[in-house]
Amino acid sequence: MTADAAYAELIQRTKEAAVLASCGAVLGWDERTYMPHDGSAFRGDQMALLARLTHEMSTDPKVGELLASIEGTSLVANPESPAAINVREIRRAYDRAVKLPKELVEELARVTTRAQQAWQEARSKNDFPAFRPWLEQIVQLKRREADAVGYKEHPYDALLDEYEPEATAAEVRKVLSALANELVPLIAGIGQSNRKPGREILERQYAVDAQQSFAKEAAEALGFNFRAGRLDVTTHPFCSGIGPGDCRITTRYNPRFFNEAFFGVLHETGHGIYDQGLVAEHFGTPLGTYCSLGIHESQSRLWENQVGRGRPFWEHFYARAQKAFPAALADVRLDDFYFAINEARPSLIRVEADEATYNLHIILRFELELSLLTGDLKPADLPGAWNERFTKMFGLTPPDDRQGCLQDIHWSMGGIGYFPTYTLGNLYAAQFMNAARNQLPDLEGDFSRGQFGRLKAWLNEKVHRPGRSYRSSELCRRVTGEGLQHGPLVGYLREKFGRLYDL
Amino acid sequence: MTADAAYAELIQRTKEAAVLASCGAVLGWDERTYMPHDGSAFRGDQMALLARLTHEMSTDPKVGELLASIEGTSLVANPESPAAINVREIRRAYDRAVKLPKELVEELARVTTRAQQAWQEARSKNDFPAFRPWLEQIVQLKRREADAVGYKEHPYDALLDEYEPEATAAEVRKVLSALANELVPLIAGIGQSNRKPGREILERQYAVDAQQSFAKEAAEALGFNFRAGRLDVTTHPFCSGIGPGDCRITTRYNPRFFNEAFFGVLHETGHGIYDQGLVAEHFGTPLGTYCSLGIHESQSRLWENQVGRGRPFWEHFYARAQKAFPAALADVRLDDFYFAINEARPSLIRVEADEATYNLHIILRFELELSLLTGDLKPADLPGAWNERFTKMFGLTPPDDRQGCLQDIHWSMGGIGYFPTYTLGNLYAAQFMNAARNQLPDLEGDFSRGQFGRLKAWLNEKVHRPGRSYRSSELCRRVTGEGLQHGPLVGYLREKFGRLYDL
């Protein structure tokens, strides 16, 4: 078999596994939007079968043989050629997948499914001891996963690698520490400021219908293509890029709080614009796949925060908001509204946090994950460790575990290593946005006229179309001239909150 | 391997293929309800992959080996035991599937996908010649399918067998001819009657929202379980029994015609109650599968017509209808409404036909299918043959092929042999309903009080729970004491329309 023929078959098999996985994405979307109540157990059977078949396809020894007969040939001699990129990344995923014993994969699937239910119950009853044995099992299993995959320095690296290829705990720790050092005084300054926004503005009556059409209008203006997508209601909002021509975002509406649905939609819109910006013909192969979770998150944060919580955006949209919600906003000035949606203050819940304090929530989780994985922190001691660090960082103590270490679903899903990608997203978003402002004159002028096409086209070209051609830090270097940095995010936050809080 | 172990593995494999097919059912439902416009091409890739993998599972030679090591053993000695029924039916499906050359299956899939598009265009342009070459190909392919499957008397038997196991063209012809002989004079009598209903009543303003909640209320009253199901909007309504706890019905609303959505919902509700009545633990095996399309259709027709178009049903529901549609119905008497929804008159379009004339539409198609398959009728001559027979049967001539031989999608889908199951459904529905009335005293009294639980429980026990344990005619004999008969349907129609039209 020639390398060309082997490559063609490799790509066909890779795409086929991706098509099968995408069937699971449709079922997953349906499960979280329209599936009838009693369908849940059977949906579990369907998802498990699709996951098993997809895994079998991806770990078929034939894939290894095909890779071996391509590697080292002239077809992949140029490391920047499409074939070389695809082969390198398929090899990476294949090696990781075959290193994991089937028994461990199934055990993880079984335990995390049940642990999520246990977590849900434990959270609602504020009963950490009920969740503790599950967390213990999960930490052990993830540690076994890390050992099976292998790592140079820290077992965490092996887990992080799944979400943020080749990033390491040491690198992440370095940038997060630098970030924390700058954020703590900034947040203290905000706390001491005499200026306070009127949060009550956002807690007036916002009719769900009007929220829906206003959010859809904004998503469409930013560039989400509704002929190739949808917006539906769910409990825990997400974006699902099912495949070419089919990307779905979701939200939930709170008739007494403006931010929840609106900024949620902008966030998912950012994910959606990324998915819609991937190259369709490469669907299912690394060239048509997102770069990393950090980069994916950079796109949601960029549109949600850098654009959607910016003043220029509201210079265009505020009159429309007043029209959509006359009872709530008729008597509110743009500046007051703008200040209210950008209120910064230490709070207990990560998903409700503002742009400035948000990253401290991530740093806390990242540090705890590291200690859990090495065994320096026992799961039984998690609530105490959480509350102690939280108090130190935020000057607030969680009154219960529900508002402390039980608030997030991630650990129950086995997602140790996932949290830092949120802050990586914030960091990359600030870096990308600085570069965009430099390269596209008067970009904020566009926003104030409701025009987002130049920014979207720039992101499509620079960030989306390369797919998984580069590691996230390398992509960042190519787009901005620099690797991952904490400076741009700090600069952006200082400038924005300095102005709002008169620091 | 013991027979017990082989049986356990056979059942596991059979269920697995069914679970995979059910993933396709979710994607199919999504395609016809919520899928974004641009997702259509990719959905084709997903569906093709699932179909191929399901076919591979069902025709795996291992299935044949397992069957062979069970057949003839004591495990299946009693032909009415669950194991014997499952093994017999899995063998039937396996033999049929492996007899079909893979190349023929793929050719049929390819041609029918394109033929459906060609049919859609040809119908909208009233251009039979554009569809003719596709019909020619389909007839040839279906003839090859019949030859590959094998048959004793008529190639049609091999096709009918897929929808109505072991039924034959000769049997169906016999009962349909007898039915036609009785229907023609009945319909003539109706045509000569001086009594005419006021159709205009049904063409007033019926707000879509009110239609939706009224139809849902009725579906729920009949016994459709909305915790395990949904009602959504689509273009061509259908019911999809995805799996245990998940069955979805669909409809379309016409704000200027009451019957379309309402009786459509009752029809799909009947299919849905059947699906919800199958035994969940047997899902995916013959014991948990519907008996035949004719029996499935008997359930939709029973609830739509025998119950939903009956006077007792409206004695309960009419006051509710007047409340839901006050502008349309406030001044209409129950008897006038009841007559209007039961108007019988020859018309051109099958799906709009009333209970009396409907079966003539089927008989016409059945006879033409037989001649197409033997080659006695050339596809090129179809329009002429259609119009000639139609005129003879209905006393009306289609003004164009759009309202003649191009009206139905079935042939473009390769569904030759499907049409008779609609009339088989009407026949079985009348037989089941007679038996139910005999066995459940004052059943119509239940209906007039809005109570349908006794009928539903009776159908659950007698018709639904047996799954595919028996052939349709045998099931009918066990439930009613008689095999397939035309008499009960004729008696029902004579009595109902004799009263309405004063014959």
mmCIF file with all atom_site columns, C-alpha atoms in Angstrom, chain A residues 16 19-20 22-23 26-27 29-30 34-39 42-43 45-46 49-50 52-53 57 225-230 242-248 283, chain B residues 16 19-20 22-23 26-27 29-30 34-39 42-43 45-46 49-50 52-53 57 225-230 242-248 283:
data_model
loop_
_atom_site.group_PDB
_atom_site.id
_atom_site.type_symbol
_atom_site.label_atom_id
_atom_site.label_alt_id
_atom_site.label_comp_id
_atom_site.label_asym_id
_atom_site.label_entity_id
_atom_site.label_seq_id
_atom_site.pdbx_PDB_ins_code
_atom_site.Cartn_x
_atom_site.Cartn_y
_atom_site.Cartn_z
_atom_site.occupancy
_atom_site.B_iso_or_equiv
_atom_site.pdbx_formal_charge
_atom_site.auth_seq_id
_atom_site.auth_comp_id
_atom_site.auth_asym_id
_atom_site.auth_atom_id
_atom_site.pdbx_PDB_model_num
ATOM 1  C CA . GLU A 1 16  ? -16.149 7.887  9.885  1.00 0.00 ? 16  GLU A CA 1
ATOM 2  C CA . VAL A 1 19  ? -19.475 11.038 11.927 1.00 0.00 ? 19  VAL A CA 1
ATOM 3  C CA . LEU A 1 20  ? -20.429 8.336  14.411 1.00 0.00 ? 20  LEU A CA 1
ATOM 4  C CA . SER A 1 22  ? -21.511 13.344 15.785 1.00 0.00 ? 22  SER A CA 1
ATOM 5  C CA . CYS A 1 23  ? -24.571 11.065 15.994 1.00 0.00 ? 23  CYS A CA 1
ATOM 6  C CA . VAL A 1 26  ? -27.287 14.923 18.178 1.00 0.00 ? 26  VAL A CA 1
ATOM 7  C CA . LEU A 1 27  ? -28.515 12.541 20.873 1.00 0.00 ? 27  LEU A CA 1
ATOM 8  C CA . TRP A 1 29  ? -28.319 17.799 22.338 1.00 0.00 ? 29  TRP A CA 1
ATOM 9  C CA . ASP A 1 30  ? -31.726 16.125 22.236 1.00 0.00 ? 30  ASP A CA 1
ATOM 10 C CA . TYR A 1 34  ? -36.432 17.935 24.021 1.00 0.00 ? 34  TYR A CA 1
ATOM 11 C CA . MET A 1 35  ? -36.115 14.329 25.157 1.00 0.00 ? 35  MET A CA 1
ATOM 12 C CA . PRO A 1 36  ? -39.181 13.189 27.114 1.00 0.00 ? 36  PRO A CA 1
ATOM 13 C CA . HIS A 1 37  ? -38.657 12.515 30.818 1.00 0.00 ? 37  HIS A CA 1
ATOM 14 C CA . ASP A 1 38  ? -38.962 8.733  30.680 1.00 0.00 ? 38  ASP A CA 1
ATOM 15 C CA . GLY A 1 39  ? -36.484 8.400  27.806 1.00 0.00 ? 39  GLY A CA 1
ATOM 16 C CA . PHE A 1 42  ? -32.740 4.207  27.193 1.00 0.00 ? 42  PHE A CA 1
ATOM 17 C CA . ARG A 1 43  ? -30.779 7.284  26.100 1.00 0.00 ? 43  ARG A CA 1
ATOM 18 C CA . ASP A 1 45  ? -27.952 2.732  26.445 1.00 0.00 ? 45  ASP A CA 1
ATOM 19 C CA . GLN A 1 46  ? -27.828 4.564  23.122 1.00 0.00 ? 46  GLN A CA 1
ATOM 20 C CA . LEU A 1 49  ? -23.250 2.002  22.460 1.00 0.00 ? 49  LEU A CA 1
ATOM 21 C CA . LEU A 1 50  ? -22.233 4.945  20.282 1.00 0.00 ? 50  LEU A CA 1
ATOM 22 C CA . ARG A 1 52  ? -18.139 2.096  22.504 1.00 0.00 ? 52  ARG A CA 1
ATOM 23 C CA . LEU A 1 53  ? -18.381 1.843  18.707 1.00 0.00 ? 53  LEU A CA 1
ATOM 24 C CA . MET A 1 57  ? -13.161 2.635  15.457 1.00 0.00 ? 57  MET A CA 1
ATOM 25 C CA . ASN A 1 225 ? -25.562 31.691 11.118 1.00 0.00 ? 225 ASN A CA 1
ATOM 26 C CA . PHE A 1 226 ? -29.063 30.532 12.000 1.00 0.00 ? 226 PHE A CA 1
ATOM 27 C CA . ARG A 1 227 ? -29.557 28.716 8.690  1.00 0.00 ? 227 ARG A CA 1
ATOM 28 C CA . ALA A 1 228 ? -26.829 26.426 9.989  1.00 0.00 ? 228 ALA A CA 1
ATOM 29 C CA . GLY A 1 229 ? -27.795 26.589 13.640 1.00 0.00 ? 229 GLY A CA 1
ATOM 30 C CA . ARG A 1 230 ? -30.450 26.939 16.307 1.00 0.00 ? 230 ARG A CA 1
ATOM 31 C CA . ILE A 1 242 ? -22.715 18.682 15.474 1.00 0.00 ? 242 ILE A CA 1
ATOM 32 C CA . GLY A 1 243 ? -21.097 18.895 12.060 1.00 0.00 ? 243 GLY A CA 1
ATOM 33 C CA . PRO A 1 244 ? -20.942 20.968 8.878  1.00 0.00 ? 244 PRO A CA 1
ATOM 34 C CA . GLY A 1 245 ? -24.060 23.116 8.623  1.00 0.00 ? 245 GLY A CA 1
ATOM 35 C CA . ASP A 1 246 ? -25.361 22.152 12.065 1.00 0.00 ? 246 ASP A CA 1
ATOM 36 C CA . CYS A 1 247 ? -24.264 23.946 15.226 1.00 0.00 ? 247 CYS A CA 1
ATOM 37 C CA . ARG A 1 248 ? -26.672 24.490 18.096 1.00 0.00 ? 248 ARG A CA 1
ATOM 38 C CA . PHE A 1 283 ? -14.679 17.813 9.185  1.00 0.00 ? 283 PHE A CA 1
ATOM 39 C CA . GLU B 1 16  ? -27.589 -3.891 20.095 1.00 0.00 ? 16  GLU B CA 1
ATOM 40 C CA . VAL B 1 19  ? -30.274 0.324  19.831 1.00 0.00 ? 19  VAL B CA 1
ATOM 41 C CA . LEU B 1 20  ? -28.075 1.488  16.958 1.00 0.00 ? 20  LEU B CA 1
ATOM 42 C CA . SER B 1 22  ? -32.874 3.707  17.336 1.00 0.00 ? 22  SER B CA 1
ATOM 43 C CA . CYS B 1 23  ? -30.077 6.297  17.191 1.00 0.00 ? 23  CYS B CA 1
ATOM 44 C CA . VAL B 1 26  ? -33.603 10.096 16.864 1.00 0.00 ? 26  VAL B CA 1
ATOM 45 C CA . LEU B 1 27  ? -31.675 11.630 13.956 1.00 0.00 ? 27  LEU B CA 1
ATOM 46 C CA . TRP B 1 29  ? -37.053 12.695 14.021 1.00 0.00 ? 29  TRP B CA 1
ATOM 47 C CA . ASP B 1 30  ? -34.648 15.625 14.424 1.00 0.00 ? 30  ASP B CA 1
ATOM 48 C CA . TYR B 1 34  ? -35.701 20.872 14.333 1.00 0.00 ? 34  TYR B CA 1
ATOM 49 C CA . MET B 1 35  ? -32.593 20.320 12.190 1.00 0.00 ? 35  MET B CA 1
ATOM 50 C CA . PRO B 1 36  ? -31.254 23.591 10.768 1.00 0.00 ? 36  PRO B CA 1
ATOM 51 C CA . HIS B 1 37  ? -31.561 24.048 7.019  1.00 0.00 ? 37  HIS B CA 1
ATOM 52 C CA . ASP B 1 38  ? -27.892 23.680 6.175  1.00 0.00 ? 38  ASP B CA 1
ATOM 53 C CA . GLY B 1 39  ? -27.506 20.471 8.175  1.00 0.00 ? 39  GLY B CA 1
ATOM 54 C CA . PHE B 1 42  ? -24.257 16.086 6.721  1.00 0.00 ? 42  PHE B CA 1
ATOM 55 C CA . ARG B 1 43  ? -27.354 14.399 8.135  1.00 0.00 ? 43  ARG B CA 1
ATOM 56 C CA . ASP B 1 45  ? -23.787 11.104 5.888  1.00 0.00 ? 45  ASP B CA 1
ATOM 57 C CA . GLN B 1 46  ? -24.795 10.334 9.466  1.00 0.00 ? 46  GLN B CA 1
ATOM 58 C CA . LEU B 1 49  ? -23.274 5.401  8.310  1.00 0.00 ? 49  LEU B CA 1
ATOM 59 C CA . LEU B 1 50  ? -25.804 4.295  10.936 1.00 0.00 ? 50  LEU B CA 1
ATOM 60 C CA . ARG B 1 52  ? -24.572 0.587  7.137  1.00 0.00 ? 52  ARG B CA 1
ATOM 61 C CA . LEU B 1 53  ? -23.400 -0.293 10.646 1.00 0.00 ? 53  LEU B CA 1
ATOM 62 C CA . MET B 1 57  ? -24.604 -6.023 12.732 1.00 0.00 ? 57  MET B CA 1
ATOM 63 C CA . ASN B 1 225 ? -48.195 9.229  27.843 1.00 0.00 ? 225 ASN B CA 1
ATOM 64 C CA . PHE B 1 226 ? -46.503 12.609 27.456 1.00 0.00 ? 226 PHE B CA 1
ATOM 65 C CA . ARG B 1 227 ? -43.913 11.840 30.122 1.00 0.00 ? 227 ARG B CA 1
ATOM 66 C CA . ALA B 1 228 ? -42.667 9.260  27.665 1.00 0.00 ? 228 ALA B CA 1
ATOM 67 C CA . GLY B 1 229 ? -43.459 11.197 24.521 1.00 0.00 ? 229 GLY B CA 1
ATOM 68 C CA . ARG B 1 230 ? -43.818 14.520 22.705 1.00 0.00 ? 230 ARG B CA 1
ATOM 69 C CA . ILE B 1 242 ? -37.578 5.610  19.432 1.00 0.00 ? 242 ILE B CA 1
ATOM 70 C CA . GLY B 1 243 ? -37.358 3.163  22.307 1.00 0.00 ? 243 GLY B CA 1
ATOM 71 C CA . PRO B 1 244 ? -38.608 2.497  25.834 1.00 0.00 ? 244 PRO B CA 1
ATOM 72 C CA . GLY B 1 245 ? -39.869 5.719  27.371 1.00 0.00 ? 245 GLY B CA 1
ATOM 73 C CA . ASP B 1 246 ? -39.458 7.749  24.192 1.00 0.00 ? 246 ASP B CA 1
ATOM 74 C CA . CYS B 1 247 ? -42.138 7.873  21.508 1.00 0.00 ? 247 CYS B CA 1
ATOM 75 C CA . ARG B 1 248 ? -42.772 11.037 19.511 1.00 0.00 ? 248 ARG B CA 1
ATOM 76 C CA . PHE B 1 283 ? -37.112 -3.863 23.253 1.00 0.00 ? 283 PHE B CA 1
#
